Short mmCIF file of C-alpha atoms in Angstrom, two decimals:
data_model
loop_
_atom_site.label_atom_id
_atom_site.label_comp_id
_atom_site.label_asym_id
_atom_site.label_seq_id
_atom_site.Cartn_x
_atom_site.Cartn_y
_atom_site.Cartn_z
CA UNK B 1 0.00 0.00 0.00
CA UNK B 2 0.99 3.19 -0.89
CA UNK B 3 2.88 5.29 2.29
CA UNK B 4 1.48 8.61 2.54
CA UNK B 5 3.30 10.10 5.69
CA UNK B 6 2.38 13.50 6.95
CA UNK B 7 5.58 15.88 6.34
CA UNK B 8 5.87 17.44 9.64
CA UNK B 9 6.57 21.13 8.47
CA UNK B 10 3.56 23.66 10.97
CA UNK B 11 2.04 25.11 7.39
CA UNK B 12 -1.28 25.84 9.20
CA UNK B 13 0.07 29.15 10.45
CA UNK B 14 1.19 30.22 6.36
CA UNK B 15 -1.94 28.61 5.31
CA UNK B 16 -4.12 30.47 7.62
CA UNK B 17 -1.93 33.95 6.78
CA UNK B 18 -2.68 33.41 2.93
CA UNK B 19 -6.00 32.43 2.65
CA UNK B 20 -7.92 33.19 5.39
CA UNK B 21 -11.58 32.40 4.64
CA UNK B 22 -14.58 32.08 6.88
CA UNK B 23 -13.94 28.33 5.95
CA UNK B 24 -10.78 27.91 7.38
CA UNK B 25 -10.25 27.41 10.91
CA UNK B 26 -6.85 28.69 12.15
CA UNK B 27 -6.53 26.20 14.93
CA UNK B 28 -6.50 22.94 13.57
CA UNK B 29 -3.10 21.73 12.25
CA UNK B 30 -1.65 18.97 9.88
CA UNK B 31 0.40 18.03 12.97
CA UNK B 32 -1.77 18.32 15.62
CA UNK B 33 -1.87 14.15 16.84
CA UNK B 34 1.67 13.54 15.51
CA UNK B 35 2.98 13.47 19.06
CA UNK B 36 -0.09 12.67 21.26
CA UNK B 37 -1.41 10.14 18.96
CA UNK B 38 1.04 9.22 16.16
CA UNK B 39 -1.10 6.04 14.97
CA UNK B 40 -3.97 7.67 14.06
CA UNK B 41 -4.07 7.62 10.40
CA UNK B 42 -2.95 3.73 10.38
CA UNK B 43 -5.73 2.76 13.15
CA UNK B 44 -8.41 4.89 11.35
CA UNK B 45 -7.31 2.96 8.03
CA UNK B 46 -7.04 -0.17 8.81
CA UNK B 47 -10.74 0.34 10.76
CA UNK B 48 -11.94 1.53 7.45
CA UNK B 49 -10.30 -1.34 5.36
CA UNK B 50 -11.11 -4.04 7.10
CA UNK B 51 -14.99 -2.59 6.66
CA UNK B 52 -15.41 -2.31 3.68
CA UNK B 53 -13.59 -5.46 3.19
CA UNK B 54 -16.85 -7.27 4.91
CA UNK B 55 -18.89 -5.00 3.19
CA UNK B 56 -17.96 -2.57 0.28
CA UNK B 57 -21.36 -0.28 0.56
CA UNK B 58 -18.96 1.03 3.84
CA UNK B 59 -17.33 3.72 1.79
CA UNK B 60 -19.99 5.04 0.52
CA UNK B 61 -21.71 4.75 3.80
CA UNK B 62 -19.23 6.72 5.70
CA UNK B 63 -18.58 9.35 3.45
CA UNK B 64 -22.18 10.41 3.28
CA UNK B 65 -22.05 10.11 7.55
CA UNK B 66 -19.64 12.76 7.00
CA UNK B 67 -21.25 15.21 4.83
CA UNK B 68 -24.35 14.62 6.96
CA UNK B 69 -22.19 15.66 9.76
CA UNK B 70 -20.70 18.39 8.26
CA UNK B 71 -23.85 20.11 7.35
CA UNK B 72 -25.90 20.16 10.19
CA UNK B 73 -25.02 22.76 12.30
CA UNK B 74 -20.70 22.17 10.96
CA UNK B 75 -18.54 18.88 11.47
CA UNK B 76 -18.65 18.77 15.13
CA UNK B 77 -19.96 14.88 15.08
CA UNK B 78 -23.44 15.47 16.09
CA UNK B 79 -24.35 13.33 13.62
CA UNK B 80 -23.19 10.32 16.00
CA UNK B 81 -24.82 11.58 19.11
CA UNK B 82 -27.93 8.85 19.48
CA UNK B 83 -31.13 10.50 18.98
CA UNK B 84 -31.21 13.83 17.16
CA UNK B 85 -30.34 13.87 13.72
CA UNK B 86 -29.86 10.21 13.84
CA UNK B 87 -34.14 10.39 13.72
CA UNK B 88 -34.53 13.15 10.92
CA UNK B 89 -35.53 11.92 7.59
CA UNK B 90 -32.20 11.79 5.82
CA UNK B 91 -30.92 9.55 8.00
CA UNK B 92 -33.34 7.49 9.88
CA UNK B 93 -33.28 3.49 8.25
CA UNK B 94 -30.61 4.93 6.02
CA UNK B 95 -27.23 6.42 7.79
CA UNK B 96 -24.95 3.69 8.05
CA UNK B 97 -21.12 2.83 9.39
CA UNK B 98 -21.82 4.06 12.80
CA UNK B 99 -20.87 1.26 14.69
CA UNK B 100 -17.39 1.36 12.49
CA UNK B 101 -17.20 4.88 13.96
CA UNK B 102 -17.34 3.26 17.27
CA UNK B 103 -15.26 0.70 16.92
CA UNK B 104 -12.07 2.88 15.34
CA UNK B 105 -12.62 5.19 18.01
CA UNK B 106 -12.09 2.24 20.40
CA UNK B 107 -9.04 1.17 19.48
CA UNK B 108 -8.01 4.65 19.32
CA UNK B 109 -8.86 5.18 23.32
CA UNK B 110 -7.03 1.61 24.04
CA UNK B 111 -3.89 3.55 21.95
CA UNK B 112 -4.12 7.33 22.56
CA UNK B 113 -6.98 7.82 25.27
CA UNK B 114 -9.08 10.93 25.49
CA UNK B 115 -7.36 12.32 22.83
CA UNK B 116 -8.63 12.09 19.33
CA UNK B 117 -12.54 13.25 18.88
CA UNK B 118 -15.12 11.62 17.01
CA UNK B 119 -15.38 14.21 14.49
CA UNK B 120 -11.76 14.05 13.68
CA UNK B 121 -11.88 10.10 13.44
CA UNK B 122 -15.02 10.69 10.99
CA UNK B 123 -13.06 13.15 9.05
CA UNK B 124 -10.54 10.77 8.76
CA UNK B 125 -12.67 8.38 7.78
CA UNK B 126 -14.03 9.33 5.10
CA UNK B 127 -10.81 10.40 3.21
CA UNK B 128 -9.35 6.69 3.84
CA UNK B 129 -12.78 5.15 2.21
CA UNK B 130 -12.59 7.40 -0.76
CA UNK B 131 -8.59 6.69 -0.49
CA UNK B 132 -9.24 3.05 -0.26
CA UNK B 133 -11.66 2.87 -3.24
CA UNK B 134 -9.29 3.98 -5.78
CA UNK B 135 -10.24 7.63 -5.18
CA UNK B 136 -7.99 10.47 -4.36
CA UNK B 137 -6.16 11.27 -1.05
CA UNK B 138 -5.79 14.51 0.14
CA UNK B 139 -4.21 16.14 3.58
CA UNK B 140 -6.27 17.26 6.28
CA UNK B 141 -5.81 19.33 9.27
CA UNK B 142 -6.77 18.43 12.32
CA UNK B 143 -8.17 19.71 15.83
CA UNK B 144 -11.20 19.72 15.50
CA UNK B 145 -13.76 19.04 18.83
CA UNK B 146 -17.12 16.93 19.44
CA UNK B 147 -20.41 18.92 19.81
CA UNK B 148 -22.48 18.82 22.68
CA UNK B 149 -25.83 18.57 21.26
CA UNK B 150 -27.53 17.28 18.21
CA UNK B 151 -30.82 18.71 16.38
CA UNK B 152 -33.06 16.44 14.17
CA UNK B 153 -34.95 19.91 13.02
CA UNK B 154 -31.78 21.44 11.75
CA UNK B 155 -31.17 18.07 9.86
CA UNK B 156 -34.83 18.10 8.44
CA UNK B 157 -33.75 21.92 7.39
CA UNK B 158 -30.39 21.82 6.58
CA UNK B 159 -29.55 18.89 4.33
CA UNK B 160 -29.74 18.78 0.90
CA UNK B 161 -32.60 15.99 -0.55
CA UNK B 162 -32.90 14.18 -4.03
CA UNK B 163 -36.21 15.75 -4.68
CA UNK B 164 -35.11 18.83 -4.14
CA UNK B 165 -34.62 21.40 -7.53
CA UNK B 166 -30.71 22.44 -8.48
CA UNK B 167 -31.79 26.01 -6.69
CA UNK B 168 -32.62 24.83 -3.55
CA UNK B 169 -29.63 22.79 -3.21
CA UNK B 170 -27.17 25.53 -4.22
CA UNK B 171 -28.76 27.82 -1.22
CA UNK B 172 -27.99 25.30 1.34
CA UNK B 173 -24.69 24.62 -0.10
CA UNK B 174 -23.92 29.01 -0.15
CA UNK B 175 -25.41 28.70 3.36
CA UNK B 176 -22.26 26.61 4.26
CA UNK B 177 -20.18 28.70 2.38
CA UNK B 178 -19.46 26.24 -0.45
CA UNK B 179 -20.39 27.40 -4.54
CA UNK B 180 -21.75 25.86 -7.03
CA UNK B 181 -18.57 24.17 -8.12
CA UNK B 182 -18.59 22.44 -5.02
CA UNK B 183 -21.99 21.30 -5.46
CA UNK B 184 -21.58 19.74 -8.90
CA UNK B 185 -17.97 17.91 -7.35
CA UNK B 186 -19.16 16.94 -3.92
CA UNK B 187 -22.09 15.60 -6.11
CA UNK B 188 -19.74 13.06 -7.89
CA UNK B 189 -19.52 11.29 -3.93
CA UNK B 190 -22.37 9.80 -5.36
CA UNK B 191 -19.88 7.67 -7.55
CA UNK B 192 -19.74 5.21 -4.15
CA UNK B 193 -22.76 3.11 -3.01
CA UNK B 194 -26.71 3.02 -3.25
CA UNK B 195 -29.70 4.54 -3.18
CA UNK B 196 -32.78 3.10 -1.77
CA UNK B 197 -35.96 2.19 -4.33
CA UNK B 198 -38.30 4.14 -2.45
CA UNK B 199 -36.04 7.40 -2.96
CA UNK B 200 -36.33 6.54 -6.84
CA UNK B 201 -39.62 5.34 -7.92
CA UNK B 202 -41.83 8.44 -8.21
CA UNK B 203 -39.14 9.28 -11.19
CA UNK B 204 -40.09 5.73 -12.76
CA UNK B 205 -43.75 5.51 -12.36
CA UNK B 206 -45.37 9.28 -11.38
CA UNK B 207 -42.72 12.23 -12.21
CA UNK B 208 -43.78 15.02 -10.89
CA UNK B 209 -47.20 13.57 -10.39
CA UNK B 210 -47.49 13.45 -14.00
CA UNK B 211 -48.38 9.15 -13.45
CA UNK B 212 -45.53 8.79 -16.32
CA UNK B 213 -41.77 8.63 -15.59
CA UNK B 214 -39.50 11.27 -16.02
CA UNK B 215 -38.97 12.11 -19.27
CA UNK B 216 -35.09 13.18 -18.93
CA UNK B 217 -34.13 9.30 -17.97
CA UNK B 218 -32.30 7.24 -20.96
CA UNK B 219 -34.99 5.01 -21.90
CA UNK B 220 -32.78 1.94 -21.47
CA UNK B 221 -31.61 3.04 -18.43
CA UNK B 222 -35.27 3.42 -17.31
CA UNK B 223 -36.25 -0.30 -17.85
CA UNK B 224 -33.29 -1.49 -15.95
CA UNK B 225 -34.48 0.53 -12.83
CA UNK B 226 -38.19 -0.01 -13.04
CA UNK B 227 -36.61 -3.98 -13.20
CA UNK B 228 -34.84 -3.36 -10.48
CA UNK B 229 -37.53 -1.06 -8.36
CA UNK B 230 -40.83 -2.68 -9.06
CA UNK B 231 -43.76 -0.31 -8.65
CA UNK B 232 -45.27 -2.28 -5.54
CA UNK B 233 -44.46 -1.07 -1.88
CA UNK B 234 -42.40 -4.10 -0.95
CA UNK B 235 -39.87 -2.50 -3.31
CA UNK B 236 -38.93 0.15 -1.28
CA UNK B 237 -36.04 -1.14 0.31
CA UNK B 238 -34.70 -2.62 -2.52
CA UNK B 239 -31.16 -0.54 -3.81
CA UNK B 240 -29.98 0.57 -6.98
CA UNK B 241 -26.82 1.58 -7.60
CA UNK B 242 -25.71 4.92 -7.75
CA UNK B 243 -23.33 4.15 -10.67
CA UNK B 244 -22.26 1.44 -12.85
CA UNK B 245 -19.40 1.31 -10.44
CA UNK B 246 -20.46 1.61 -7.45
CA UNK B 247 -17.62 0.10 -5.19
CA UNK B 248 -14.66 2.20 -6.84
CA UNK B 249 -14.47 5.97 -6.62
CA UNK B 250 -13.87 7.08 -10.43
CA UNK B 251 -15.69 9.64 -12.53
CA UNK B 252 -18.55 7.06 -13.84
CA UNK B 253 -20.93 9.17 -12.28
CA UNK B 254 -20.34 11.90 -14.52
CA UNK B 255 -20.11 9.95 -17.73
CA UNK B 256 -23.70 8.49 -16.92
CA UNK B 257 -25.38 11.93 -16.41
CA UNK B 258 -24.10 12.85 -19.49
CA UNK B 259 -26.17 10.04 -21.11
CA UNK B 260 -29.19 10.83 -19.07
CA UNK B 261 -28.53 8.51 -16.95
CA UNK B 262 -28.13 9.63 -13.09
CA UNK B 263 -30.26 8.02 -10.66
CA UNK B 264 -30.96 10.81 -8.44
CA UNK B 265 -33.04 13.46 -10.04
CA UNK B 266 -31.13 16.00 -7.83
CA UNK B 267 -28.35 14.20 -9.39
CA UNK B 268 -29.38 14.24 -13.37
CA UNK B 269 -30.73 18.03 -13.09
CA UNK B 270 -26.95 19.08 -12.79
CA UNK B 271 -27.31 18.64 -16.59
CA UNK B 272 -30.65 21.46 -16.46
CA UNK B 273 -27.90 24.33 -16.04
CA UNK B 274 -25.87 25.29 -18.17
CA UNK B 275 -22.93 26.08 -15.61
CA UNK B 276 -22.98 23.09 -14.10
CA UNK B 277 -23.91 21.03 -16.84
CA UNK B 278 -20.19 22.10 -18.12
CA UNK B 279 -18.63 21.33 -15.40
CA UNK B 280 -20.55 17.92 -15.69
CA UNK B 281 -19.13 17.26 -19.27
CA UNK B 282 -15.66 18.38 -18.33
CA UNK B 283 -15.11 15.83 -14.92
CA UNK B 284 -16.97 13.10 -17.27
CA UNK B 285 -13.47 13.60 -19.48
CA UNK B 286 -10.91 14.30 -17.21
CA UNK B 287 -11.21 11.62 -14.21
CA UNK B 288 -8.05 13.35 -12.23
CA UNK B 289 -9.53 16.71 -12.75
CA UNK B 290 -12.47 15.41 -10.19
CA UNK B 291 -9.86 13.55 -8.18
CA UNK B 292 -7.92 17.20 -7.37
CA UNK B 293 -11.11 19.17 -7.36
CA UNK B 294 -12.77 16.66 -4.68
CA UNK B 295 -9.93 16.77 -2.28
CA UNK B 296 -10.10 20.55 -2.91
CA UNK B 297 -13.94 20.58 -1.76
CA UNK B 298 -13.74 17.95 0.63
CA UNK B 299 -10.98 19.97 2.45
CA UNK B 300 -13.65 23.04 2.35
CA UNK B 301 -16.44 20.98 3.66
CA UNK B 302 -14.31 19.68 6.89
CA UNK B 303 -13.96 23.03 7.80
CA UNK B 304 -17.28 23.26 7.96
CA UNK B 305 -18.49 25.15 11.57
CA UNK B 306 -15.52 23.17 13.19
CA UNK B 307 -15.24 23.79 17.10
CA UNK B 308 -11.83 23.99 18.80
CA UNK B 309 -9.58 24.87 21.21
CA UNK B 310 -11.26 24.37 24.52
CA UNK B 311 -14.61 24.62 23.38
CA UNK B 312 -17.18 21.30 22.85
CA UNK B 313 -15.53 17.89 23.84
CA UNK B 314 -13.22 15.02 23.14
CA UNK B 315 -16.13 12.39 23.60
CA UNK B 316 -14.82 9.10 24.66
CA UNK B 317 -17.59 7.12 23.59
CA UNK B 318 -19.18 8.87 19.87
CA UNK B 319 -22.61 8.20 20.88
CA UNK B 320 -22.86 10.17 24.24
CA UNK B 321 -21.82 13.35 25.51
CA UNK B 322 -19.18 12.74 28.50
#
């Protein structure tokens, strides 16, 4: 396996100095566990390996966990807090990989106790599953401390859905001080994992109400879902995959919207504008183009609302406040 060591050179500071933004946090540091926890990246990995060696929906799993995390209120792992947004609609019978949350962040207390937090370990996470899946890696800084409370209202409000129109999901992206280019290349996440039938029938069998299906799906594509999500209740649970290859982290996803061919209509009406709709065509042609640009946007989205210093907690159990 490729060795990606952390140089240990305190950049934060010049980092902070040049590009100050209301994204960028000026207390967490690439160094900050390389004395008081100096196994952390190879614990978090191997935690993340060995899951989605038993099952390879994991990646997917925990990289949504942490941009459900991450927008609700900023990363401050709220998200893992039982109850909360753990009940709101965007998660309940559908988040997933908490227990591998749990059990990383055991083996971190047996190693480095009371040190790491659980919304650093989830940060971490989710790199090493996109890592692991053939997808980019990218550095992160680190620091960051656990919330204290968690909201299932501000999760109802504040996530993005896949019903929801391109507008609407730009404003709550702007609201977390991401653009539009962020939404169209945090969108290609979607490369990983499943979706649920029920989130995908009314485009097969009543767009829009219309009691036809959505006229933008390939029509080939269209009879392989409808195959696959049945138009009877018992389908619900059933998943279809979010792309063709949907246990590797490549730029599939792009190529398929391009062909009318996205399974999320929040995902296919990138194509509906024409700015994004570029920006579509161009990742759907230059796979390492996406691979820079998502470590780019994933390294704005951590930053997210991130509490520090001596504020919040270092939980030593993710699901409770101490």
């Amino acid at each position: 396996m490729e060795n990606h060591s952390l140089p240990k050179l305190h950049i934060a500071p010049l980092f902070c100095l040049l590009f100050l933004t209301s994204l960028v946090n000026c207390q967490l540091n690439y160094t900050f566990y390389d004395d008081s926890c100096p196994s952390l990246t190879k614990i978090v990995r191997y935690g993340v390996w060995t899951a989605i060696a038993n099952d390879t929906r994991m990646a997917a799993s925990l990289l949504r966990l942490h941009f459900h995390d991450c927008f609700v209120n900023g990363c401050d792992g709220s998200v893992l807090l039982d109850g909360g947004e753990k009940n709101a609609l965007p998660n309940l019978n559908s988040a997933r990989g908490f227990e591998i949350i749990d059990s990383i962040k055991s083996n971190l207390e047996k190693a480095c106790p009371g040190v790491v937090s659980c919304t650093d370990v989830l940060t971490l996470a989710a790199r090493e599953a996109v890592y692991l899946t053939g997808g980019p890696y990218w550095s992160l800084a680190f620091g960051r401390r656990d919330g204290l409370t968690t909201s299932e209202t501000a999760a109802n409000e504040q996530l993005p859905g896949p019903f929801e129109p391109l507008d609407n999901i730009t404003r709550k992206f702007a609201a977390k001080g991401l653009d539009t280019k962020d939404v169209v290349v945090l969108s290609g996440g979607h490369t990983l994992g499943f979706a649920q039938c029920g989130v995908v029938k009314p485009r097969l069998f009543d767009f829009a109400g219309s009691g036809r299906p959505d006229p933008s799906l390939d029509a080939s594509f269209l009879q392989s879902l409808q195959s696959t999500c049945p138009n009877r209740n018992e389908s619900n649970s059933n998943l279809a995959p979010l792309d063709a290859s949907s246990s590797k982290f490549d730029n599939v996803y792009y190529k398929l919207l391009v062909n009318s061919s996205g399974l999320l209509r929040s995902d296919q009406a990138l194509m509906s504008d024409n700015v994004t709709g570029s920006m579509v065509v161009g990742y759907s042609k230059f796979p390492f183009l996406f691979y820079k640009d998502f470590g780019a946007s994933m390294v704005k989205m951590a930053g997210i609302g991130v509490i520090t210093g001596s504020n919040g907690d270092v939980r030593k159990n993710c699901r409770v406040v101490n």
